[in-house]
Structure formats: structure tokens, C-alpha cells
Amino acid sequence: MASKFTEVHPGIFEIFLPLPMRPTIINVYLVDCHGAWTLIDTGMNSPESVATLDEVFAQIGIKTQDLSAIIGTHHHVDHFGASGQLRRRSHAIVHLHAREAERANRMVSYGSMGGMSQRPEGRAFLLSHGFPIEQFSPTGMRPAWMGTSMYDPVTAPDRFIDDGDVIKVGDREFDVIWTPGHSPGHNVIYLRREKVMIVGDHLLPKITPHVGIYADSFGMNPLGDFINSQKKVQKFDVELVLPAHGGVYHDHRHRANQIIEHHRYREAEMLDLTRNRPQTAFEIAHQIFGDGRPVSQVMAATFETLAHMEFSCFEGRARKTERDDRILYQAL
Ligand SMILES: [Zn+2]
């Protein structure tokens, strides 16, 4: 069996945990703080993931009870889904940004409700952006893990972390760098002395993370935040980048520039479609991403398009108008 972990820097272990969806692996990071242990992100609370984590801990020579601290980069199921059970088994101090705790609570409360199209605010939001709700099954509009034990997040973290905080555990120091965009309270964790940056979903080597606008974030500018967060991380001196998906790499500045460029190109492509005729986010997404996809992807494409069009409006490159309860975007 292939090893489920590798020591990527002295005392810093990258652990590969399975996911039942794409991407199929999440990397979490265990740091030997010499007399204490810190885990950054937890994986999902599935039996396979928890068993893998236990097995790797045993191979490294620790037990779950030995964890002193858990730091969540953000609230998503693959990153923070097992934090609840890990805290119960270890009494580790759990660190998370306040905005992520708020969202973890919201995701848990959505668990007892139907899909987005069955919640009044979700329904109004989807319709206003041209999403043809009636073409899709309501259950498909709800992630499979929602409302199950696979998402067992700590909803009341022991410590709220914010930009500039330094978390001290044993002889290690973890700098918190707030990088909103993919999620509003996303943080990357920087080990200044070691020049190692644990980037969560912010700076993935091969794919770009989802940046979207939803019913509760309409009026915000997550893509603008995301691009600013790409510029922000470039100021730090980094020799080793540890992402949540994909292999470790070195040049974070180069990757940040590629990601910024990807979104500039995407925005230009979307704006071009609206030059002659204003369109809803759904219509634009349909032309960019095509059809025949599962509803979860159609939704993600619409939310991602919305993030680009709102960004264009903030930047003065597009305007939005309302017609027949629908929001239309057009390039300026
Ligand atoms: Zn994520």
C-alpha cells in the first residue's frame, strides 16, 4: 500500500486523506512542535478518512489524544469536517476565523432543510440570476454530505483567529494570514522561520478554487478579495508551499500570478458575451461552461460567473440592471 504521508520538511508531515468527491484527496498537515502536535485541517468525517488519519498517526508514533492544537484554514467539509470528533477525542484547542465559524453553523443548520431551491431566500436568489430551478431535482441541489455525520465541524471554536495573529504551540510559531476569497474567513498558515506556507485552498498548484457568490453574499466582492489575497501572499518569503490538493511546490509568487491571470482572462471572456446583449449570470455561465453537467456543477458555474460579473461591476467594467425580477449584466 502506498504511504499515506510524507515528511515534507523536518517535523512537518503531509497526510493524504480520501474524499468521496473530486478532488479525491485532501492534504492535511501535522506539525511536530516538540512536546506538542498541531494539525492543520482535518479531512472529512468519513470512516475511511478517520481510519486513515488514525493509521498515519500510529505510523508517526502519536495518538489522536496527543494533538494540542487544530487550526482550520476554512470551514469546508473536506478541511474542517472531522474537527468535531477530533476535538472530542483529543481536547485539542481549535482555532478558526469567526466568519468561518459562522458559516460552519449555517451549513449545519442547512442540514435539516432541503436543497437551496427549497429555501425561500435560496429560491429567490437562483431565480433572480436566471437559474431554471424547475429543470433540476431539489435533492440534486444539496451536497450529499450535508445533514450527515460526514460534516462534524467544531461550531464554537476555542480561539478565533485573525490576520496577523501568531499561534504559538511548543517551539513553533504559526502566523495567520487572512486570505478571503474562496471563503470569507480563509487563512493561510505561515511558518516564518521555516519559510513554509500552508495554503489551504488559496494557492493550489493545478486547479483554481471555487470563488462564488451565494444568496447570503450577494453584494460582496469575493473575487476582488481573492485577487487581493493573491497579491497579499506574494509579500511573504516562502520556500515551500503546502497546498490542500495537489503536490507541494516552491514558487508561490509565480502561481499567484497565474491564478490572477486566469481570472482576468475569464472575466474578459464573460464580458465579451454581454457586449451586445445584457444577460443573467446563468446564461453567461451556460455559454462558458456548456451544458449536460450535473446540477451541482451548473450551480457552481453560475455562482462563479456571478462572482466575475460582480467584480466587473465593482471595477467599472460592467453594469447590472433589473428586468422582470432578473438581474442582467452588460459590459461597459
Ligand atoms: Zn474549500
Coordinates of C-alpha atoms and ligand atoms in Angstrom, one line a residue:
M1 CA 0.0 0.0 0.0
A2 CA 1.3 3.4 -0.9
S3 CA 2.3 5.5 2.1
K4 CA -0.4 7.9 3.2
F5 CA 2.0 10.5 4.5
T6 CA 5.4 12.1 3.7
E7 CA 7.7 14.3 5.8
V8 CA 7.9 17.4 3.6
H9 CA 10.1 19.4 5.9
P10 CA 11.7 18.3 9.2
G11 CA 8.8 17.6 11.6
I12 CA 6.1 18.7 9.1
F13 CA 4.1 15.8 7.7
E14 CA 1.8 15.9 4.7
I15 CA -1.1 13.4 5.2
F16 CA -3.3 12.3 2.3
L17 CA -6.9 11.7 3.2
P18 CA -9.6 10.3 0.9
L19 CA -12.6 12.2 -0.3
P20 CA -15.7 10.7 -1.8
M21 CA -15.7 13.5 -4.4
R22 CA -13.4 15.5 -6.7
P23 CA -10.7 16.3 -5.9
T24 CA -10.4 12.8 -4.4
I25 CA -7.6 13.6 -1.9
I26 CA -7.1 16.3 0.7
N27 CA -3.7 17.0 2.2
V28 CA -3.7 17.9 5.9
Y29 CA -0.6 18.8 7.7
L30 CA 0.7 17.5 11.1
V31 CA 3.4 19.6 12.7
D32 CA 5.7 18.3 15.4
C33 CA 6.0 21.2 17.8
H34 CA 8.4 19.2 20.1
G35 CA 6.3 18.3 23.1
A36 CA 3.1 19.2 21.3
W37 CA 1.4 18.5 18.0
T38 CA -0.6 20.7 15.7
L39 CA -2.9 19.6 12.9
I40 CA -3.8 22.0 10.1
D41 CA -7.1 20.9 8.6
T42 CA -8.8 17.6 9.4
G43 CA -10.3 16.0 6.4
M44 CA -13.9 14.9 6.2
N45 CA -15.6 12.9 9.0
S46 CA -16.0 9.7 6.9
P47 CA -15.0 6.3 8.4
E48 CA -12.3 6.0 5.6
S49 CA -10.7 9.3 6.3
V50 CA -10.8 8.9 10.1
A51 CA -9.2 5.4 9.8
T52 CA -6.5 6.8 7.6
L53 CA -5.7 9.6 9.9
D54 CA -5.5 7.2 12.9
E55 CA -3.3 4.8 10.9
V56 CA -0.9 7.6 9.9
F57 CA -0.7 8.9 13.5
A58 CA 0.2 5.4 14.6
Q59 CA 2.9 5.2 12.0
I60 CA 4.3 8.6 13.0
G61 CA 4.1 7.4 16.7
I62 CA 1.4 9.6 18.1
K63 CA -2.2 9.2 19.2
T64 CA -5.1 11.5 18.5
Q65 CA -5.1 12.4 22.2
D66 CA -1.6 13.9 21.7
L67 CA -3.0 16.7 19.5
S68 CA -2.6 20.1 21.3
A69 CA -4.0 22.3 18.5
I70 CA -6.1 22.1 15.4
I71 CA -6.1 25.0 13.0
G72 CA -8.8 25.2 10.3
T73 CA -7.9 27.1 7.1
H74 CA -11.7 27.4 6.4
H75 CA -15.0 25.7 7.2
H76 CA -15.5 23.5 4.1
V77 CA -16.3 19.8 4.7
D78 CA -13.0 18.5 3.3
H79 CA -11.0 20.8 5.6
F80 CA -12.9 21.1 8.8
G81 CA -15.5 18.2 8.6
A82 CA -13.7 16.0 11.2
S83 CA -12.8 18.8 13.7
G84 CA -15.7 17.9 16.0
Q85 CA -14.8 14.3 16.6
L86 CA -11.1 15.1 16.7
R87 CA -11.6 17.7 19.5
R88 CA -13.8 15.3 21.4
R89 CA -11.1 12.6 21.2
S90 CA -8.2 14.9 22.0
H91 CA -9.3 18.1 23.8
A92 CA -7.1 20.0 21.3
I93 CA -7.6 23.8 21.2
V94 CA -9.4 24.5 17.9
H95 CA -8.6 27.7 16.0
L96 CA -10.8 29.1 13.3
H97 CA -11.7 32.6 11.9
A98 CA -15.0 34.0 13.2
R99 CA -16.5 34.2 9.7
E100 CA -15.8 30.5 9.1
A101 CA -17.4 29.6 12.4
E102 CA -20.5 31.5 11.3
R103 CA -20.6 29.6 8.1
A104 CA -20.0 26.2 9.7
N105 CA -23.0 26.9 11.9
R106 CA -25.1 27.9 8.8
M107 CA -24.0 24.7 7.0
V108 CA -25.1 22.6 10.0
S109 CA -28.5 24.3 10.1
Y110 CA -29.0 23.8 6.4
G111 CA -28.5 20.1 7.1
S112 CA -32.0 19.9 8.4
M113 CA -33.5 21.7 5.5
G114 CA -33.9 20.8 1.8
G115 CA -31.7 22.0 -1.1
M116 CA -31.1 25.6 -1.9
S117 CA -34.2 25.7 -4.2
Q118 CA -36.4 24.8 -1.2
R119 CA -35.3 27.6 1.0
P120 CA -37.2 30.9 0.2
E121 CA -34.0 33.1 0.0
G122 CA -32.2 30.5 -2.0
R123 CA -35.0 30.1 -4.4
A124 CA -35.4 33.9 -4.9
F125 CA -31.7 34.2 -5.4
L126 CA -31.5 31.4 -8.0
L127 CA -34.5 32.8 -10.0
S128 CA -33.1 36.4 -10.0
H129 CA -30.0 35.1 -11.7
G130 CA -31.9 33.2 -14.4
F131 CA -31.4 29.7 -12.9
P132 CA -34.1 27.4 -14.2
I133 CA -35.0 25.7 -10.9
E134 CA -37.8 23.5 -12.4
Q135 CA -35.3 21.7 -14.7
F136 CA -33.4 20.1 -11.7
S137 CA -34.3 17.9 -8.8
P138 CA -34.3 19.7 -5.5
T139 CA -32.2 16.9 -3.9
G140 CA -29.5 17.3 -6.5
M141 CA -29.2 20.9 -5.3
R142 CA -28.0 19.7 -2.0
P143 CA -24.5 18.3 -1.4
A144 CA -24.5 14.6 -0.4
W145 CA -22.6 15.2 2.9
M146 CA -25.0 17.9 4.1
G147 CA -27.0 16.9 7.1
T148 CA -24.9 13.8 7.6
S149 CA -22.2 12.9 10.1
M150 CA -19.6 13.4 7.4
Y151 CA -19.7 17.1 8.3
D152 CA -19.0 17.3 12.0
P153 CA -17.4 20.7 12.4
V154 CA -16.5 22.5 15.7
T155 CA -19.1 25.2 15.6
A156 CA -17.8 27.1 18.7
P157 CA -14.0 27.2 18.2
D158 CA -11.8 27.7 21.3
R159 CA -10.0 30.6 19.6
F160 CA -11.0 32.9 16.9
I161 CA -8.0 33.7 14.7
D162 CA -7.5 36.8 12.5
D163 CA -4.9 38.4 10.3
G164 CA -1.6 38.9 11.9
D165 CA -2.1 36.6 14.8
V166 CA 0.7 34.3 15.8
I167 CA -0.3 31.0 17.3
K168 CA 2.4 29.5 19.5
V169 CA 2.4 25.8 20.0
G170 CA 5.5 24.2 21.6
D171 CA 8.5 25.6 19.9
R172 CA 6.6 26.5 16.7
E173 CA 5.0 29.7 15.6
F174 CA 2.2 29.8 13.1
D175 CA 1.5 33.2 11.5
V176 CA -2.1 33.7 10.4
I177 CA -2.6 35.5 7.1
W178 CA -6.2 36.2 6.3
T179 CA -6.9 35.4 2.6
P180 CA -10.6 35.9 1.9
G181 CA -11.9 34.9 -1.5
H182 CA -12.5 31.2 -1.7
S183 CA -14.2 31.6 1.7
P184 CA -14.6 34.9 3.6
G185 CA -12.5 33.8 6.6
H186 CA -10.0 31.7 4.8
N187 CA -6.5 31.8 6.3
V188 CA -3.1 30.6 5.1
I189 CA -0.7 29.5 7.9
Y190 CA 2.8 30.7 7.6
L191 CA 5.8 29.3 9.4
R192 CA 8.1 32.3 9.1
R193 CA 11.3 30.7 10.5
E194 CA 10.9 27.6 8.3
K195 CA 9.7 29.7 5.2
V196 CA 6.9 27.2 4.8
M197 CA 3.3 28.3 3.8
I198 CA 0.3 26.0 4.4
V199 CA -2.1 27.5 1.9
G200 CA -5.4 25.6 2.2
D201 CA -7.3 26.1 -1.0
H202 CA -5.9 29.6 -1.6
L203 CA -3.0 28.6 -3.8
L204 CA -3.5 25.2 -5.4
P205 CA -0.8 24.1 -7.9
K206 CA -3.1 22.7 -10.7
I207 CA -6.6 23.9 -10.2
T208 CA -8.2 27.2 -9.1
P209 CA -10.5 27.1 -6.2
H210 CA -14.2 27.9 -6.5
V211 CA -14.9 31.6 -5.9
G212 CA -18.6 32.2 -5.9
I213 CA -21.4 34.4 -4.7
Y214 CA -24.5 32.9 -3.0
A215 CA -27.7 34.2 -1.6
D216 CA -26.0 35.3 1.6
S217 CA -23.1 37.0 -0.1
F218 CA -24.8 38.9 -2.9
G219 CA -23.5 42.5 -2.8
M220 CA -20.0 41.4 -1.8
N221 CA -16.9 41.1 -4.0
P222 CA -15.3 37.7 -3.2
L223 CA -13.3 37.7 -6.5
G224 CA -11.9 41.1 -5.8
D225 CA -11.0 39.9 -2.3
F226 CA -9.5 36.7 -3.8
I227 CA -7.2 38.6 -6.2
N228 CA -6.1 41.0 -3.4
S229 CA -5.4 37.9 -1.3
Q230 CA -3.2 36.5 -4.1
K231 CA -1.2 39.8 -4.1
K232 CA -1.0 39.7 -0.3
V233 CA 0.7 36.3 0.0
Q234 CA 3.3 37.4 -2.6
K235 CA 4.8 39.7 0.0
F236 CA 6.0 36.8 2.2
D237 CA 9.2 34.9 1.8
V238 CA 8.4 31.3 1.1
E239 CA 10.5 28.3 0.1
L240 CA 7.9 25.5 0.4
V241 CA 4.2 25.8 -0.4
L242 CA 1.9 23.1 1.1
P243 CA -1.5 23.0 -0.6
A244 CA -4.6 21.2 0.4
H245 CA -4.9 19.5 -3.0
G246 CA -2.1 18.5 -5.3
G247 CA 1.7 18.3 -4.8
V248 CA 3.9 20.6 -2.7
Y249 CA 5.7 23.2 -4.8
H250 CA 8.1 26.2 -4.4
D251 CA 7.2 29.3 -6.3
H252 CA 4.1 30.8 -4.7
R253 CA 4.5 34.2 -6.4
H254 CA 4.5 32.6 -9.9
R255 CA 1.4 30.5 -9.0
A256 CA -0.4 33.6 -7.6
N257 CA 0.3 35.5 -10.8
Q258 CA -1.1 32.6 -12.9
I259 CA -4.2 32.5 -10.8
I260 CA -4.8 36.2 -11.2
E261 CA -4.2 35.9 -14.9
H262 CA -6.7 33.0 -15.2
H263 CA -9.4 35.2 -13.6
R264 CA -8.6 38.2 -15.8
Y265 CA -9.0 36.0 -18.9
R266 CA -12.2 34.5 -17.6
E267 CA -13.6 37.9 -16.9
A268 CA -12.8 39.2 -20.4
E269 CA -14.4 36.1 -21.9
M270 CA -17.6 36.7 -19.9
L271 CA -17.7 40.4 -20.7
D272 CA -17.4 39.8 -24.4
L273 CA -20.5 37.7 -24.3
T274 CA -22.5 40.6 -22.9
R275 CA -21.3 43.3 -25.2
N276 CA -24.4 43.2 -27.5
R277 CA -27.0 42.0 -25.1
P278 CA -27.3 42.1 -21.3
Q279 CA -27.5 38.6 -19.8
T280 CA -28.1 36.8 -16.5
A281 CA -25.3 35.0 -14.7
F282 CA -26.9 31.7 -15.6
E283 CA -27.0 32.5 -19.3
I284 CA -23.3 33.6 -19.3
A285 CA -22.3 30.5 -17.4
H286 CA -24.1 28.3 -19.8
Q287 CA -22.1 29.6 -22.8
I288 CA -18.8 29.5 -21.0
F289 CA -19.1 26.1 -19.2
G290 CA -21.5 24.3 -21.6
D291 CA -24.4 22.0 -20.7
G292 CA -25.0 18.4 -19.8
R293 CA -23.4 18.7 -16.4
P294 CA -24.7 17.6 -13.0
V295 CA -26.8 20.3 -11.3
S296 CA -24.1 20.8 -8.6
Q297 CA -21.7 21.9 -11.3
V298 CA -24.3 24.1 -13.1
M299 CA -24.9 25.8 -9.8
A300 CA -21.1 26.3 -9.1
A301 CA -20.6 27.7 -12.7
T302 CA -23.4 30.2 -12.1
F303 CA -22.1 31.3 -8.7
E304 CA -18.6 31.6 -10.2
T305 CA -19.9 33.6 -13.1
L306 CA -21.7 35.9 -10.7
A307 CA -18.5 36.5 -8.8
H308 CA -16.8 37.6 -12.0
M309 CA -19.7 39.8 -13.1
E310 CA -20.0 41.5 -9.7
F311 CA -16.2 42.0 -9.7
S312 CA -16.6 43.7 -13.2
C313 CA -19.3 46.0 -11.8
F314 CA -17.1 46.9 -8.8
E315 CA -14.2 47.6 -11.2
G316 CA -16.4 49.7 -13.5
R317 CA -16.2 47.3 -16.5
A318 CA -19.8 46.2 -16.4
R319 CA -23.2 47.3 -15.1
K320 CA -26.2 45.5 -13.9
T321 CA -29.9 46.2 -14.4
E322 CA -33.0 44.5 -13.2
R323 CA -35.7 43.5 -15.6
D324 CA -38.7 41.3 -14.8
D325 CA -37.2 40.3 -11.4
R326 CA -34.0 39.2 -13.1
I327 CA -30.5 40.7 -12.8
L328 CA -28.8 41.3 -16.1
Y329 CA -25.1 42.1 -16.7
Q330 CA -23.6 44.0 -19.6
A331 CA -20.1 45.1 -20.4
L332 CA -19.5 48.8 -20.4
Ligands
ZN1 ZN -12.5 24.9 0.2

